[in-house]
Amino acid sequence: MNRLLCIGECMIEFAPAEGGLFAKGYAGDTFNTAWYAARTGGETVDVSYLTAVGDDPVSDSMLDFMSTSGVRPIAARRAGGTVGLYLISLRDGERSFSYWRSASAARTLADDLEALPDLAPGDIAYFSGITLAILPPGSRARLLSVLAAARAKGIRVAFDPNLRPRLWPDTETMCTAIAEGARVADIALPSFEDEADHFGDGSPEATAERYARAGASVVAVKNGPGDMLLREGTRTSTLQPTAVSEVVDTTAAGDSFNAAFLVGLLNGEQAAEAADAGARLAARVIGARGALVEL
Ligand code: ADP
């Protein structure tokens, strides 16, 4: 069975529910991708999640949630540690997010990482700009060198830059780290709007070109409701996203796209076919509320 290893931070989610109560859930960009990959590819792809958690009951419940979702946790346990948390506030129908993640054990996920576990040539290791953002600089360098070593053995490394300026000390540090991430990636999954904002790309072609120059052989440039751009080697093509009659909540649009896209590649599909599956899944996800939408 082909393997997809997602790397990053899963958090506790508190989402507003009836009567001033909050519903507890679990989410986080790379975890959302793992969750959707298990949902859409669980029969053909072994999906695991590399992270670090604490040794408290809420860390246990998070790992139980992963296992029952079909995502195999590969989690270092940090004594006295715990997981990160975010809370969604609703004001006039608009959602805003507050985070408590500075003490999250996930920030230590690469501290003692020697190599990526259980992967063989052709398997995919997936990480994001958020994975890089939460790590202290030394651990970030360690993760990147472990990914580069895996890539040298034929493991395909996939990277979603997922630019989040709020998680970085400044834009320059963010852009430098994202460029370092891009240099270890075979498969790049940027979103055009973010890349244009922070790297000054004038078109999705320019975004694809930048990631291809950094070394990616496959680049899928997502573009919200606009056409996606696929670049394989030097060939480019465009793909229309699936039409959505009512966009309810775009949370995890990109994460779910990545899941179906990577599952497609692992199943031997051409990039265009895999991207089409990604767009179809993202269309369903944005038609309902929440990061993890039961399909
Ligand atoms: P991210 O969530 O990473 O910012 P995008 O907003 O570019 O990524 O969306 C990822 C994918 O989700 C798009 O490539 C597209 O397939 C789908 N998508 C997002 N917004 C829409 C929309 N309004 N209508 C149809 N598809 C959409």
CSV table of C-alpha atoms and ligand atoms in Angstrom, one decimal:
chain,number,residue,atom,x,y,z
A,1,MET,CA,0.0,0.0,0.0
A,2,ASN,CA,1.3,3.5,-0.8
A,3,ARG,CA,1.8,5.8,2.1
A,4,LEU,CA,1.0,9.4,2.7
A,5,LEU,CA,2.7,10.9,5.8
A,6,CYS,CA,1.4,14.4,6.8
A,7,ILE,CA,3.6,16.4,9.2
A,8,GLY,CA,2.4,19.2,11.4
A,9,GLU,CA,0.1,20.4,14.2
A,10,CYS,CA,-3.4,19.3,15.0
A,11,MET,CA,-5.3,21.5,17.4
A,12,ILE,CA,-8.4,21.3,19.6
A,13,GLU,CA,-11.2,23.3,17.9
A,14,PHE,CA,-13.9,25.0,19.9
A,15,ALA,CA,-16.7,26.0,17.5
A,16,PRO,CA,-19.8,28.0,18.6
A,17,ALA,CA,-22.9,25.8,19.2
A,18,GLU,CA,-26.4,26.3,20.5
A,19,GLY,CA,-27.0,28.2,23.8
A,20,GLY,CA,-23.5,29.8,24.2
A,21,LEU,CA,-21.9,26.3,24.3
A,22,PHE,CA,-18.9,25.2,22.2
A,23,ALA,CA,-18.5,22.0,20.3
A,24,LYS,CA,-15.1,20.4,20.6
A,25,GLY,CA,-13.4,19.2,17.5
A,26,TYR,CA,-9.9,18.7,16.0
A,27,ALA,CA,-8.3,20.5,13.1
A,28,GLY,CA,-5.1,22.0,11.6
A,29,ASP,CA,-4.1,22.4,8.0
A,30,THR,CA,-1.9,19.3,7.5
A,31,PHE,CA,-4.1,17.2,9.8
A,32,ASN,CA,-7.2,18.3,7.7
A,33,THR,CA,-5.4,17.0,4.6
A,34,ALA,CA,-4.6,13.7,6.4
A,35,TRP,CA,-8.2,13.4,7.5
A,36,TYR,CA,-9.6,13.9,4.0
A,37,ALA,CA,-7.0,11.6,2.5
A,38,ALA,CA,-8.1,8.9,4.8
A,39,ARG,CA,-11.7,9.6,3.9
A,40,THR,CA,-11.1,9.6,0.1
A,41,GLY,CA,-8.2,7.2,-0.2
A,42,GLY,CA,-8.3,5.1,2.9
A,43,GLU,CA,-8.7,1.8,1.0
A,44,THR,CA,-5.6,2.3,-1.2
A,45,VAL,CA,-3.4,4.7,0.8
A,46,ASP,CA,-2.0,4.3,4.3
A,47,VAL,CA,-2.3,7.7,5.9
A,48,SER,CA,-0.3,8.7,8.9
A,49,TYR,CA,0.3,11.9,10.9
A,50,LEU,CA,3.7,12.9,12.4
A,51,THR,CA,3.4,15.3,15.2
A,52,ALA,CA,4.1,15.7,19.0
A,53,VAL,CA,1.6,15.9,21.7
A,54,GLY,CA,1.6,16.0,25.5
A,55,ASP,CA,0.8,13.3,28.0
A,56,ASP,CA,-2.5,14.7,29.3
A,57,PRO,CA,-6.0,13.3,28.6
A,58,VAL,CA,-6.7,15.8,25.9
A,59,SER,CA,-3.6,14.6,24.0
A,60,ASP,CA,-4.9,11.1,24.4
A,61,SER,CA,-8.3,12.0,23.0
A,62,MET,CA,-6.7,13.7,20.0
A,63,LEU,CA,-4.7,10.6,19.2
A,64,ASP,CA,-7.9,8.5,19.6
A,65,PHE,CA,-9.7,10.8,17.2
A,66,MET,CA,-6.9,10.4,14.6
A,67,SER,CA,-7.0,6.6,14.9
A,68,THR,CA,-10.8,6.4,14.6
A,69,SER,CA,-10.6,8.7,11.6
A,70,GLY,CA,-8.3,6.2,9.8
A,71,VAL,CA,-5.2,8.4,10.3
A,72,ARG,CA,-2.3,6.5,12.1
A,73,PRO,CA,-0.7,8.9,14.6
A,74,ILE,CA,3.1,8.9,14.8
A,75,ALA,CA,3.3,11.2,17.8
A,76,ALA,CA,6.2,11.9,20.2
A,77,ARG,CA,4.9,12.3,23.7
A,78,ARG,CA,6.2,15.2,25.7
A,79,ALA,CA,5.9,14.8,29.5
A,80,GLY,CA,4.0,17.7,31.0
A,81,GLY,CA,3.1,19.1,27.6
A,82,THR,CA,-0.2,19.5,25.9
A,83,VAL,CA,-1.8,20.4,22.5
A,84,GLY,CA,-2.7,23.8,20.9
A,85,LEU,CA,-6.2,25.2,20.9
A,86,TYR,CA,-8.3,27.6,18.8
A,87,LEU,CA,-11.7,29.0,19.4
A,88,ILE,CA,-14.1,30.3,16.7
A,89,SER,CA,-16.1,33.5,17.4
A,90,LEU,CA,-19.1,34.4,15.3
A,91,ARG,CA,-20.0,38.1,14.9
A,92,ASP,CA,-22.6,39.1,12.3
A,93,GLY,CA,-22.2,35.8,10.6
A,94,GLU,CA,-18.4,36.3,10.2
A,95,ARG,CA,-16.1,33.8,11.8
A,96,SER,CA,-12.9,34.9,13.5
A,97,PHE,CA,-10.2,32.7,15.1
A,98,SER,CA,-8.3,33.0,18.4
A,99,TYR,CA,-5.4,30.7,19.0
A,100,TRP,CA,-3.6,29.3,22.0
A,101,ARG,CA,-0.8,27.4,20.5
A,102,SER,CA,2.5,28.9,21.8
A,103,ALA,CA,2.9,26.1,24.3
A,104,SER,CA,1.8,23.3,22.0
A,105,ALA,CA,3.9,20.2,22.0
A,106,ALA,CA,3.7,20.1,18.2
A,107,ARG,CA,6.4,22.8,18.2
A,108,THR,CA,8.8,20.1,19.3
A,109,LEU,CA,7.8,17.6,16.6
A,110,ALA,CA,11.2,17.7,14.9
A,111,ASP,CA,13.4,18.1,18.0
A,112,ASP,CA,14.6,14.5,17.9
A,113,LEU,CA,13.6,13.5,14.4
A,114,GLU,CA,16.3,11.4,12.7
A,115,ALA,CA,14.4,10.2,9.6
A,116,LEU,CA,10.9,10.0,8.3
A,117,PRO,CA,9.3,6.7,9.6
A,118,ASP,CA,7.9,3.9,7.5
A,119,LEU,CA,8.3,5.5,4.0
A,120,ALA,CA,9.5,3.8,0.8
A,121,PRO,CA,10.4,5.3,-2.6
A,122,GLY,CA,7.3,6.6,-4.3
A,123,ASP,CA,5.5,7.4,-1.0
A,124,ILE,CA,4.6,11.0,-0.2
A,125,ALA,CA,5.7,13.1,2.8
A,126,TYR,CA,3.6,16.3,3.1
A,127,PHE,CA,4.2,19.4,5.1
A,128,SER,CA,3.2,23.1,4.9
A,129,GLY,CA,4.4,26.6,5.7
A,130,ILE,CA,2.4,26.4,8.9
A,131,THR,CA,4.4,23.3,9.9
A,132,LEU,CA,7.6,25.4,9.3
A,133,ALA,CA,6.1,28.4,11.1
A,134,ILE,CA,5.4,26.7,14.4
A,135,LEU,CA,9.0,25.3,14.7
A,136,PRO,CA,11.9,27.1,16.3
A,137,PRO,CA,14.6,27.8,13.7
A,138,GLY,CA,16.9,24.9,14.8
A,139,SER,CA,14.0,22.3,14.5
A,140,ARG,CA,12.9,23.8,11.2
A,141,ALA,CA,16.3,23.2,9.8
A,142,ARG,CA,16.3,19.7,11.2
A,143,LEU,CA,12.9,18.9,9.6
A,144,LEU,CA,14.1,20.3,6.2
A,145,SER,CA,17.2,18.2,6.3
A,146,VAL,CA,15.2,15.0,7.2
A,147,LEU,CA,12.9,15.8,4.3
A,148,ALA,CA,15.8,16.4,1.9
A,149,ALA,CA,17.4,13.1,3.0
A,150,ALA,CA,14.0,11.3,2.4
A,151,ARG,CA,13.7,12.9,-1.0
A,152,ALA,CA,17.2,11.7,-1.9
A,153,LYS,CA,15.9,8.1,-1.3
A,154,GLY,CA,13.0,8.6,-3.7
A,155,ILE,CA,10.3,9.7,-1.3
A,156,ARG,CA,8.2,12.4,-2.9
A,157,VAL,CA,8.0,15.5,-0.8
A,158,ALA,CA,4.9,17.7,-1.1
A,159,PHE,CA,4.7,21.2,0.2
A,160,ASP,CA,1.8,23.7,0.6
A,161,PRO,CA,3.4,27.1,1.4
A,162,ASN,CA,0.2,28.1,3.2
A,163,LEU,CA,1.5,31.7,4.0
A,164,ARG,CA,0.3,32.9,7.4
A,165,PRO,CA,2.1,36.2,8.2
A,166,ARG,CA,0.7,36.2,11.8
A,167,LEU,CA,2.6,33.1,12.6
A,168,TRP,CA,6.0,34.6,11.7
A,169,PRO,CA,8.1,37.3,13.3
A,170,ASP,CA,8.1,39.3,10.0
A,171,THR,CA,7.5,38.8,6.3
A,172,GLU,CA,11.1,38.4,5.4
A,173,THR,CA,11.6,35.5,7.8
A,174,MET,CA,8.4,33.9,6.4
A,175,CYS,CA,9.5,34.3,2.8
A,176,THR,CA,13.0,33.0,3.5
A,177,ALA,CA,11.7,29.9,5.3
A,178,ILE,CA,9.1,29.2,2.6
A,179,ALA,CA,11.8,29.4,-0.1
A,180,GLU,CA,13.8,26.8,2.0
A,181,GLY,CA,10.7,24.6,2.1
A,182,ALA,CA,10.3,24.9,-1.7
A,183,ARG,CA,13.8,23.7,-2.2
A,184,VAL,CA,13.0,20.3,-0.7
A,185,ALA,CA,9.7,19.9,-2.6
A,186,ASP,CA,8.9,17.6,-5.6
A,187,ILE,CA,5.3,18.7,-5.5
A,188,ALA,CA,4.3,22.3,-4.7
A,189,LEU,CA,0.7,23.3,-3.9
A,190,PRO,CA,0.6,27.1,-3.6
A,191,SER,CA,-2.4,29.4,-3.6
A,192,PHE,CA,-2.1,32.2,-6.1
A,193,GLU,CA,-3.6,35.0,-4.0
A,194,ASP,CA,-1.2,34.5,-1.1
A,195,GLU,CA,1.8,34.1,-3.3
A,196,ALA,CA,1.0,37.2,-5.2
A,197,ASP,CA,0.6,39.1,-2.0
A,198,HIS,CA,3.9,38.1,-0.5
A,199,PHE,CA,6.2,37.2,-3.5
A,200,GLY,CA,4.8,39.7,-5.9
A,201,ASP,CA,3.8,37.1,-8.6
A,202,GLY,CA,1.9,38.7,-11.5
A,203,SER,CA,0.2,35.5,-12.6
A,204,PRO,CA,-0.3,31.9,-11.6
A,205,GLU,CA,2.3,31.1,-14.3
A,206,ALA,CA,4.8,33.2,-12.4
A,207,THR,CA,4.0,31.3,-9.2
A,208,ALA,CA,4.4,27.9,-10.9
A,209,GLU,CA,7.6,29.0,-12.5
A,210,ARG,CA,9.1,30.1,-9.1
A,211,TYR,CA,8.3,26.7,-7.5
A,212,ALA,CA,9.5,24.8,-10.5
A,213,ARG,CA,12.8,26.7,-10.4
A,214,ALA,CA,13.1,25.8,-6.8
A,215,GLY,CA,13.0,22.1,-7.9
A,216,ALA,CA,9.3,21.0,-8.0
A,217,SER,CA,8.5,18.7,-10.9
A,218,VAL,CA,4.7,19.1,-10.3
A,219,VAL,CA,3.1,22.4,-9.3
A,220,ALA,CA,-0.6,22.9,-8.7
A,221,VAL,CA,-1.4,26.6,-8.3
A,222,LYS,CA,-4.8,26.9,-6.6
A,223,ASN,CA,-6.8,30.0,-7.2
A,224,GLY,CA,-10.0,30.1,-5.2
A,225,PRO,CA,-12.9,30.2,-7.8
A,226,GLY,CA,-10.4,31.0,-10.6
A,227,ASP,CA,-8.8,28.5,-12.9
A,228,MET,CA,-6.0,26.4,-11.4
A,229,LEU,CA,-2.7,26.1,-13.2
A,230,LEU,CA,-0.9,22.7,-13.4
A,231,ARG,CA,2.7,22.5,-14.3
A,232,GLU,CA,4.5,19.2,-14.9
A,233,GLY,CA,8.1,19.6,-16.0
A,234,THR,CA,7.8,22.4,-18.4
A,235,ARG,CA,4.3,21.7,-19.6
A,236,THR,CA,1.4,23.8,-18.2
A,237,SER,CA,-2.3,23.4,-18.4
A,238,THR,CA,-5.3,25.1,-16.7
A,239,LEU,CA,-8.2,23.5,-15.0
A,240,GLN,CA,-11.6,25.0,-14.0
A,241,PRO,CA,-12.6,24.4,-10.4
A,242,THR,CA,-15.9,22.6,-9.9
A,243,ALA,CA,-18.8,25.1,-9.8
A,244,VAL,CA,-20.3,25.6,-6.3
A,245,SER,CA,-23.9,27.0,-6.1
A,246,GLU,CA,-23.5,28.3,-2.5
A,247,VAL,CA,-20.2,28.8,-0.8
A,248,VAL,CA,-20.9,28.3,2.9
A,249,ASP,CA,-17.4,28.2,4.5
A,250,THR,CA,-14.1,28.1,2.6
A,251,THR,CA,-12.2,26.7,5.6
A,252,ALA,CA,-10.0,23.7,4.4
A,253,ALA,CA,-10.7,24.3,0.7
A,254,GLY,CA,-7.0,24.1,0.0
A,255,ASP,CA,-6.4,21.3,2.5
A,256,SER,CA,-9.0,19.1,1.0
A,257,PHE,CA,-7.9,19.8,-2.5
A,258,ASN,CA,-4.4,18.7,-1.5
A,259,ALA,CA,-5.7,15.5,0.0
A,260,ALA,CA,-7.5,14.3,-3.1
A,261,PHE,CA,-4.7,15.5,-5.3
A,262,LEU,CA,-2.0,13.6,-3.4
A,263,VAL,CA,-4.2,10.5,-3.0
A,264,GLY,CA,-4.7,10.6,-6.8
A,265,LEU,CA,-0.9,10.8,-7.5
A,266,LEU,CA,-0.3,7.9,-5.1
A,267,ASN,CA,-2.9,5.9,-7.0
A,268,GLY,CA,-0.9,6.5,-10.2
A,269,GLU,CA,-3.3,9.1,-11.7
A,270,GLN,CA,-2.0,11.8,-14.0
A,271,ALA,CA,-1.7,15.2,-12.3
A,272,ALA,CA,-4.7,16.6,-14.3
A,273,GLU,CA,-7.0,13.8,-13.1
A,274,ALA,CA,-5.8,14.1,-9.6
A,275,ALA,CA,-6.3,17.9,-9.6
A,276,ASP,CA,-9.8,17.3,-10.9
A,277,ALA,CA,-10.5,15.0,-7.9
A,278,GLY,CA,-9.0,17.7,-5.7
A,279,ALA,CA,-11.3,20.4,-7.1
A,280,ARG,CA,-14.4,18.1,-6.7
A,281,LEU,CA,-13.6,17.4,-3.1
A,282,ALA,CA,-12.9,21.1,-2.3
A,283,ALA,CA,-16.2,22.1,-3.9
A,284,ARG,CA,-18.1,19.7,-1.5
A,285,VAL,CA,-16.1,21.0,1.5
A,286,ILE,CA,-16.8,24.7,0.9
A,287,GLY,CA,-20.5,23.9,0.6
A,288,ALA,CA,-20.7,23.0,4.3
A,289,ARG,CA,-19.5,24.6,7.6
A,290,GLY,CA,-16.3,23.5,9.4
A,291,ALA,CA,-12.9,22.3,8.6
A,292,LEU,CA,-13.8,18.6,8.6
A,293,VAL,CA,-16.9,18.0,6.6
A,294,GLU,CA,-18.4,14.5,6.7
A,295,LEU,CA,-18.8,13.4,3.1
B,1,ADP,P1,-6.7,27.9,0.1
B,1,ADP,O1,-7.8,27.4,0.9
B,1,ADP,O2,-5.4,27.1,0.3
B,1,ADP,O3,-6.5,29.4,0.1
B,1,ADP,P2,-8.0,28.3,-2.5
B,1,ADP,O4,-8.9,29.3,-1.8
B,1,ADP,O5,-7.3,28.7,-3.7
B,1,ADP,O6,-7.0,27.6,-1.5
B,1,ADP,O7,-9.0,27.0,-2.8
B,1,ADP,C1,-8.5,25.7,-3.0
B,1,ADP,C2,-9.4,25.1,-4.1
B,1,ADP,O8,-10.7,25.0,-3.6
B,1,ADP,C3,-9.5,25.8,-5.4
B,1,ADP,O9,-8.4,25.4,-6.3
B,1,ADP,C4,-10.8,25.3,-5.9
B,1,ADP,O10,-10.7,24.0,-6.5
B,1,ADP,C5,-11.7,25.2,-4.6
B,1,ADP,N1,-12.4,26.5,-4.4
B,1,ADP,C6,-12.1,27.5,-3.5
B,1,ADP,N2,-13.0,28.5,-3.6
B,1,ADP,C7,-13.9,28.1,-4.5
B,1,ADP,C8,-15.1,28.7,-5.1
B,1,ADP,N3,-15.6,29.9,-4.6
B,1,ADP,N4,-15.8,28.0,-6.0
B,1,ADP,C9,-15.3,26.8,-6.4
B,1,ADP,N5,-14.2,26.2,-6.0
B,1,ADP,C10,-13.5,26.9,-5.0
